[in-house]
XYZ file of C-alpha atoms in Angstrom:
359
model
C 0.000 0.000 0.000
C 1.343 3.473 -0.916
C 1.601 5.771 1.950
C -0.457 8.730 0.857
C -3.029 5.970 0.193
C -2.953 5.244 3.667
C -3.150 8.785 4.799
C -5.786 9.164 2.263
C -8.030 6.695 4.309
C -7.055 8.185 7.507
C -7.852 11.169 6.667
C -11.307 10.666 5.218
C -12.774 8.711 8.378
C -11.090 11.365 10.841
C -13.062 13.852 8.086
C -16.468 11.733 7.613
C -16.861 11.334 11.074
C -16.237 14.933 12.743
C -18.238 16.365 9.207
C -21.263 14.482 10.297
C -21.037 15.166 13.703
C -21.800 11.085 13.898
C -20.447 11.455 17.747
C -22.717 14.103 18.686
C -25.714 12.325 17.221
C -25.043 9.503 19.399
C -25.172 11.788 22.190
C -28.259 12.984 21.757
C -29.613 9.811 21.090
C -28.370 8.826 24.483
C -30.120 11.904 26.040
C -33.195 11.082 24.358
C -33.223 7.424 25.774
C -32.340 8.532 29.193
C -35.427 11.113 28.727
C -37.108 7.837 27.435
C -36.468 5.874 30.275
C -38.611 8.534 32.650
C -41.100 9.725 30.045
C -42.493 7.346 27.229
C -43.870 9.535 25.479
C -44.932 9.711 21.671
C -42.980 12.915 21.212
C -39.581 11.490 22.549
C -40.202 8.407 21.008
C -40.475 10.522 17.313
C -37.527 11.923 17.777
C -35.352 8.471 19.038
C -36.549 7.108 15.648
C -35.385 10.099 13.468
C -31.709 10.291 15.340
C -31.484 6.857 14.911
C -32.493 7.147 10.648
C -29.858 9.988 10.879
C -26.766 7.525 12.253
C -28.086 4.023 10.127
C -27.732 6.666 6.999
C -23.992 7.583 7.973
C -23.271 3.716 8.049
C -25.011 3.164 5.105
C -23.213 5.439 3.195
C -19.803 4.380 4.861
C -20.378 0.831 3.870
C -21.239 1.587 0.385
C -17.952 3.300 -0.619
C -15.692 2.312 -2.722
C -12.362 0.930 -1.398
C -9.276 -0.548 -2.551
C -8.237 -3.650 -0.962
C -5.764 -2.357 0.808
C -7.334 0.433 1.814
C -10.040 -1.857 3.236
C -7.716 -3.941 5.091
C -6.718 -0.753 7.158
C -10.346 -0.111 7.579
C -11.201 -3.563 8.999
C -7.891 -3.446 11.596
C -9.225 0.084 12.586
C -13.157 -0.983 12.767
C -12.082 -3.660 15.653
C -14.905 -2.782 17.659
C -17.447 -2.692 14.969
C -18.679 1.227 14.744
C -18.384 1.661 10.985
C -19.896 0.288 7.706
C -21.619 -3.600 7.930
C -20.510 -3.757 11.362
C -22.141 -0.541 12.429
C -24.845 -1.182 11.636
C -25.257 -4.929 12.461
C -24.244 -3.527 16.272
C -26.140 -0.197 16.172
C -30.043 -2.457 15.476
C -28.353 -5.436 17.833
C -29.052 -2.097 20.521
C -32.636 -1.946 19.934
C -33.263 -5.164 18.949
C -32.168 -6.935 22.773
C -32.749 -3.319 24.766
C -35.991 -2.121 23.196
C -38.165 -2.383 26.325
C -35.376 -0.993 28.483
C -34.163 2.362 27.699
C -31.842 2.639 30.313
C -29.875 -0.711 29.257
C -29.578 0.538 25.307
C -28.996 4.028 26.950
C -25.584 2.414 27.941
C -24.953 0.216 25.312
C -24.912 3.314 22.853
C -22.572 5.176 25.692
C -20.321 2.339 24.625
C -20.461 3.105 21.157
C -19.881 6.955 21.766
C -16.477 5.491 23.633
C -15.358 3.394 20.711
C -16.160 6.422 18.558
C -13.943 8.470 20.369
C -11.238 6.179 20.752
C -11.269 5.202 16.642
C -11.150 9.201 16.348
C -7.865 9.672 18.837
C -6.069 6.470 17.481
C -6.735 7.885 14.196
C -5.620 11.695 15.172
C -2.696 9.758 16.781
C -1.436 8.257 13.989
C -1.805 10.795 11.016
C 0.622 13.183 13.614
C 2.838 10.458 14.142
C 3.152 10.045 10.684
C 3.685 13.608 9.503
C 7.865 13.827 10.057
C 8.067 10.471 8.532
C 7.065 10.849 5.098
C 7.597 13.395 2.214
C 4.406 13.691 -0.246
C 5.060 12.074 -3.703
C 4.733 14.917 -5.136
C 8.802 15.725 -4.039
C 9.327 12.472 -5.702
C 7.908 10.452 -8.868
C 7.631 6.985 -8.169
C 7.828 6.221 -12.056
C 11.425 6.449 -11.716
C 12.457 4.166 -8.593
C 14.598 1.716 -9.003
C 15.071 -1.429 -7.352
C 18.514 -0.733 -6.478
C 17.343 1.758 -4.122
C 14.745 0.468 -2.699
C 15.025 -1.418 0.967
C 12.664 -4.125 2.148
C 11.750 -4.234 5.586
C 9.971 -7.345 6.345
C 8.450 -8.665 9.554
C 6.045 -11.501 10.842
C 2.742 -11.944 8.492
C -0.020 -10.129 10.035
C 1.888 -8.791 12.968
C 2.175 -5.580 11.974
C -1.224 -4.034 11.849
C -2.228 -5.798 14.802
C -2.345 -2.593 16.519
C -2.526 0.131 13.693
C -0.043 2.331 15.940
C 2.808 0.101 15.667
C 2.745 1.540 11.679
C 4.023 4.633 13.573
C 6.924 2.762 15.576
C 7.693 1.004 13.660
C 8.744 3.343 10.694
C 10.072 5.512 13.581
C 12.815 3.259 14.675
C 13.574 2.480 10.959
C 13.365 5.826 9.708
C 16.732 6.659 12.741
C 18.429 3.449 12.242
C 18.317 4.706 8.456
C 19.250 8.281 8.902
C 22.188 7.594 11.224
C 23.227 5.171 8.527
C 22.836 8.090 6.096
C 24.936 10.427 8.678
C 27.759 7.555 8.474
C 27.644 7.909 4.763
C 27.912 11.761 4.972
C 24.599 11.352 2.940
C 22.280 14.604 3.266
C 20.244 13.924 6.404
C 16.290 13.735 5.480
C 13.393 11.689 6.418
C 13.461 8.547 4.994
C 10.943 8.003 1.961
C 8.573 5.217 2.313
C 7.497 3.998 -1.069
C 4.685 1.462 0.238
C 3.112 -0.358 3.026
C 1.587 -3.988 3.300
C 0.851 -5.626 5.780
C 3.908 -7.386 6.418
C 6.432 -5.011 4.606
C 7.498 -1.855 4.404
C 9.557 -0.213 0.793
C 11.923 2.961 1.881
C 13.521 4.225 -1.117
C 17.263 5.539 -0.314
C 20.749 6.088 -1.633
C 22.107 3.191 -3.154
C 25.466 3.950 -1.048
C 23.218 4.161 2.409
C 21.581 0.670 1.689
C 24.731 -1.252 0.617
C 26.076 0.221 3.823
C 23.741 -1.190 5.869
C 22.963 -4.506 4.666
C 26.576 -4.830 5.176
C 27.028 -3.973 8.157
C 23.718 -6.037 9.082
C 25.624 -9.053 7.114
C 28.486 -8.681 9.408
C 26.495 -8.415 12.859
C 24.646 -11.871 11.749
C 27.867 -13.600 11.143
C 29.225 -12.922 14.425
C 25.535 -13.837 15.863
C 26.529 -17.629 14.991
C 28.083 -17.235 18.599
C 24.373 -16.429 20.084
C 23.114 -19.752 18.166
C 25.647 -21.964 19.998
C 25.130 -20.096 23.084
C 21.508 -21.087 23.102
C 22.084 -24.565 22.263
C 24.096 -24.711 25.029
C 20.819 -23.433 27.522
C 18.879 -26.100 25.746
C 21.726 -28.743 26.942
C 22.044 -27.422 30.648
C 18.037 -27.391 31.055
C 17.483 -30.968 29.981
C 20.240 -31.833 32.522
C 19.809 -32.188 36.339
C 22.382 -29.407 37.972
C 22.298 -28.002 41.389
C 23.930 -24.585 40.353
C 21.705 -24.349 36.900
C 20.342 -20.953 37.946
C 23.795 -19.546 38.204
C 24.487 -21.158 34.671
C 21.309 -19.712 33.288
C 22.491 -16.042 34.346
C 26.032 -16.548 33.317
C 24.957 -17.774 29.435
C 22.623 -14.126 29.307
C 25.396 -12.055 30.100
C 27.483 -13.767 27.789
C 24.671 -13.432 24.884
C 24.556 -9.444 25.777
C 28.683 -9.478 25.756
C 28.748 -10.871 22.552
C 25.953 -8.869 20.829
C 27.906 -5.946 22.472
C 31.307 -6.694 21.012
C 30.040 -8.279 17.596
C 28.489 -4.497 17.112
C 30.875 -2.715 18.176
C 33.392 -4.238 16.222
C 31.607 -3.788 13.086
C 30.969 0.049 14.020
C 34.676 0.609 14.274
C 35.239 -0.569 11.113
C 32.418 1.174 9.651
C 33.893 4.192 11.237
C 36.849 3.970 9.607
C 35.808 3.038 6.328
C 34.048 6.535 6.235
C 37.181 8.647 7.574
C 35.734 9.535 10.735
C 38.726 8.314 12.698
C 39.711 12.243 13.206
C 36.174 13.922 13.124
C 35.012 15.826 16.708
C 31.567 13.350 16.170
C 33.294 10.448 15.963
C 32.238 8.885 19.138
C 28.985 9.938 19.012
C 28.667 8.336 15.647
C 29.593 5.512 17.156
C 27.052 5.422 19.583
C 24.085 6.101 17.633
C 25.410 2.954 14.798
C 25.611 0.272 17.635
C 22.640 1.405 19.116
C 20.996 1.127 15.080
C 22.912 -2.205 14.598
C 21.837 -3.256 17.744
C 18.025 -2.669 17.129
C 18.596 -4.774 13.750
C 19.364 -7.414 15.888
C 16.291 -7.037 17.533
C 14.494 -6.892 14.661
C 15.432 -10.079 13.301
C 14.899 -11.908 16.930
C 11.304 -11.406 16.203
C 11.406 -12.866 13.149
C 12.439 -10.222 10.800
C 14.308 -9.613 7.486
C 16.474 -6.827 5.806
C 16.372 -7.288 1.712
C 17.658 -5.331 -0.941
C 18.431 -6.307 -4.186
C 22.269 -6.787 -3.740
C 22.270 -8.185 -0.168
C 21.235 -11.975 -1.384
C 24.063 -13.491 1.059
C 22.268 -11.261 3.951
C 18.791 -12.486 3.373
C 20.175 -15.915 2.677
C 22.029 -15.896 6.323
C 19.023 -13.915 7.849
C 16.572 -16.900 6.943
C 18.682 -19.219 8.125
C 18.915 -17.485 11.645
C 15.278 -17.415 11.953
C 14.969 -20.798 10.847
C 17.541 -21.613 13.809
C 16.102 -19.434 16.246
C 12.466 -21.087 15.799
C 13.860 -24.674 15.837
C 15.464 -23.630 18.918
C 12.024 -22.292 20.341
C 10.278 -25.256 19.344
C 12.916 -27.488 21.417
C 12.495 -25.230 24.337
C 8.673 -25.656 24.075
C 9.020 -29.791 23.819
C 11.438 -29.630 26.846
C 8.757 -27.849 28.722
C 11.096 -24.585 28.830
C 8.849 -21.680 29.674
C 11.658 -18.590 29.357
C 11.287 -16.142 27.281
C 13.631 -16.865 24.130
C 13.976 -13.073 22.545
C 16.960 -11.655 25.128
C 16.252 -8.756 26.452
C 19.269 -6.371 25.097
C 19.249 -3.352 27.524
C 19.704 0.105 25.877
C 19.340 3.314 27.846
C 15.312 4.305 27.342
C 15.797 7.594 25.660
C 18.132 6.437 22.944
C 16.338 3.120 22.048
C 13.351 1.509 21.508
C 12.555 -2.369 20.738
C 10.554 -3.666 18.482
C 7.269 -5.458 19.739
């Protein structure tokens, strides 16, 4: 899905909704029924029936609009609880249908609604602002003209990333500064990354060709050294399946030896990094350095929970990330059939305002 197209929707329900003041109909449908509940009168009654004509005709027209698959598919992960379209309306008669002798009940089953309107309309707000410093329209860029070698492939679990639409915003935030301190190595011009498209298990940025070869290098590198992790964790699988009075000890000793190597695997490759770009002598240096181990660090992350890195001259990299996720599963599965309950994903501590992990 193309980004704008994405906004596109987002921006038409936050627009639909607040245009036909859809939440403030609700409302005084729920004063009416309260009124209802103390008064059953013929006049109140009159005008339950035409506030209730006035919201069916909003999801009516909502659910006959035209949508591209995609677009629907964002639609349907942001409709969870049922307030728009088919849904909306299936739910908004289910009211009247079960509560229609008791005001007071329907009364707070549409106060529910008027909550799950309001929270659609913040998650939505939410996300279009998160969004903003992330993208550039395509208008500062013709798509026409991409090519593949600069395009970047960030893949992740299928249908784990729209399982909560807002972690769309994290996760092209933590991409978009992995990418741009990569770019800062590169002594690119710093920008916000370009995203090129969205699915639901991908993400496209287009960038210099020099920026991506850098990093799906230096993400090569990382994984070869994360052989070390592999054995490591064969190793816990070994210790648990054997009856030792000091295995607790053991356990703690193998983690800190998984965060020491991740730590000196990516540091390692930073240094060299470093001076493969001249910055041996620049007053940033060690900065730089910080903010590419922290990056290459988060790629390790990534890939943990099952993700990939692909461009279209990093083969050996997606060939030896694939392989490491094939590992790290097998290795999940044997901790599962040894009735091993920890956690398998290590926990790699960064400092909380540099870092975030991916969820």
């Amino acid at each position: 899905m193309n980004l704008n197209k994405l906004i596109d929707v987002l921006n038409y329900l936050d627009n639909e909704i607040n245009s036909q003041k859809i939440v403030a109909t609700y409302n005084k449908l729920l004063g009416l029924m309260n009124e209802y509940d103390l008064d059953r009168s013929d006049v109140i009654l009159k005008n339950i029936e035409q506030e209730k004509k006035r919201i069916l005709k909003f999801h009516i027209d909502f659910k006959n609009k035209t949508w591209l698959e995609s677009q629907k598919d964002v639609i349907d992960r942001l409709n969870k609880d049922g307030v728009l379209g088919e849904l909306g309306i299936e739910n908004f008669n289910k009211i009247f249908r079960n509560f229609k002798d008791n005001p007071k009940d329907a009364a707070d089953r549409i106060q529910i609604r008027i909550n799950e309107f309001n929270s659609l309309l913040k998650e939505i707000s939410v996300l279009l602002k998160s969004l903003e410093p992330i993208f550039i329209s395509n208008s500062e860029l013709n798509e026409e003209n991409l090519e593949e070698n600069n395009l970047l492939i960030i893949k992740f679990k299928e249908n784990s990333f729209f399982q909560n639409i807002n972690l769309l915003e994290k996760f092209c935030r933590i991409w978009s500064k992995i990418i741009m301190s990569f770019m800062y190595l590169t002594k690119e011009d710093i920008k916000p990354a370009y995203i090129q498209s969205i699915s639901k298990d991908y993400i496209v940025f287009f960038l210099e060709e020099e920026t991506i070869e850098t990093l799906t290098n230096a993400a090569y590198e990382v994984l070869k050294g994360y052989k070390k992790v592999i054995e490591v964790r064969r190793l816990q699988l070994e210790i648990e399946s054997i009856n030792l009075t000091n295995k607790e000890e053991l356990r703690d000793l193998l983690e800190d030896e998984v965060l020491n190597i991740v730590d000196i695997i990516s540091s390692q490759v930073t240094y060299e990094l470093i001076s493969q770009f001249n910055w041996e002598t620049k007053p940033k240096k060690n900065e730089l350095h910080k903010s590419i181990q922290i990056s290459l660090k988060q790629i390790v992350n990534f890939i943990e929970k099952g993700g990939s890195i692909e461009s279209k001259k990093s083969q050996e990299l997606k060939k030896l990330n694939e392989k490491i996720i094939l590992i790290l599963n097998n290795i999940k599965e044997l901790e599962g059939n040894n009735n091993y309950n920890k956690e398998y994903y290590f926990d790699v501590s960064f400092e909380e305002d540099e870092v975030e992990k991916f969820e």
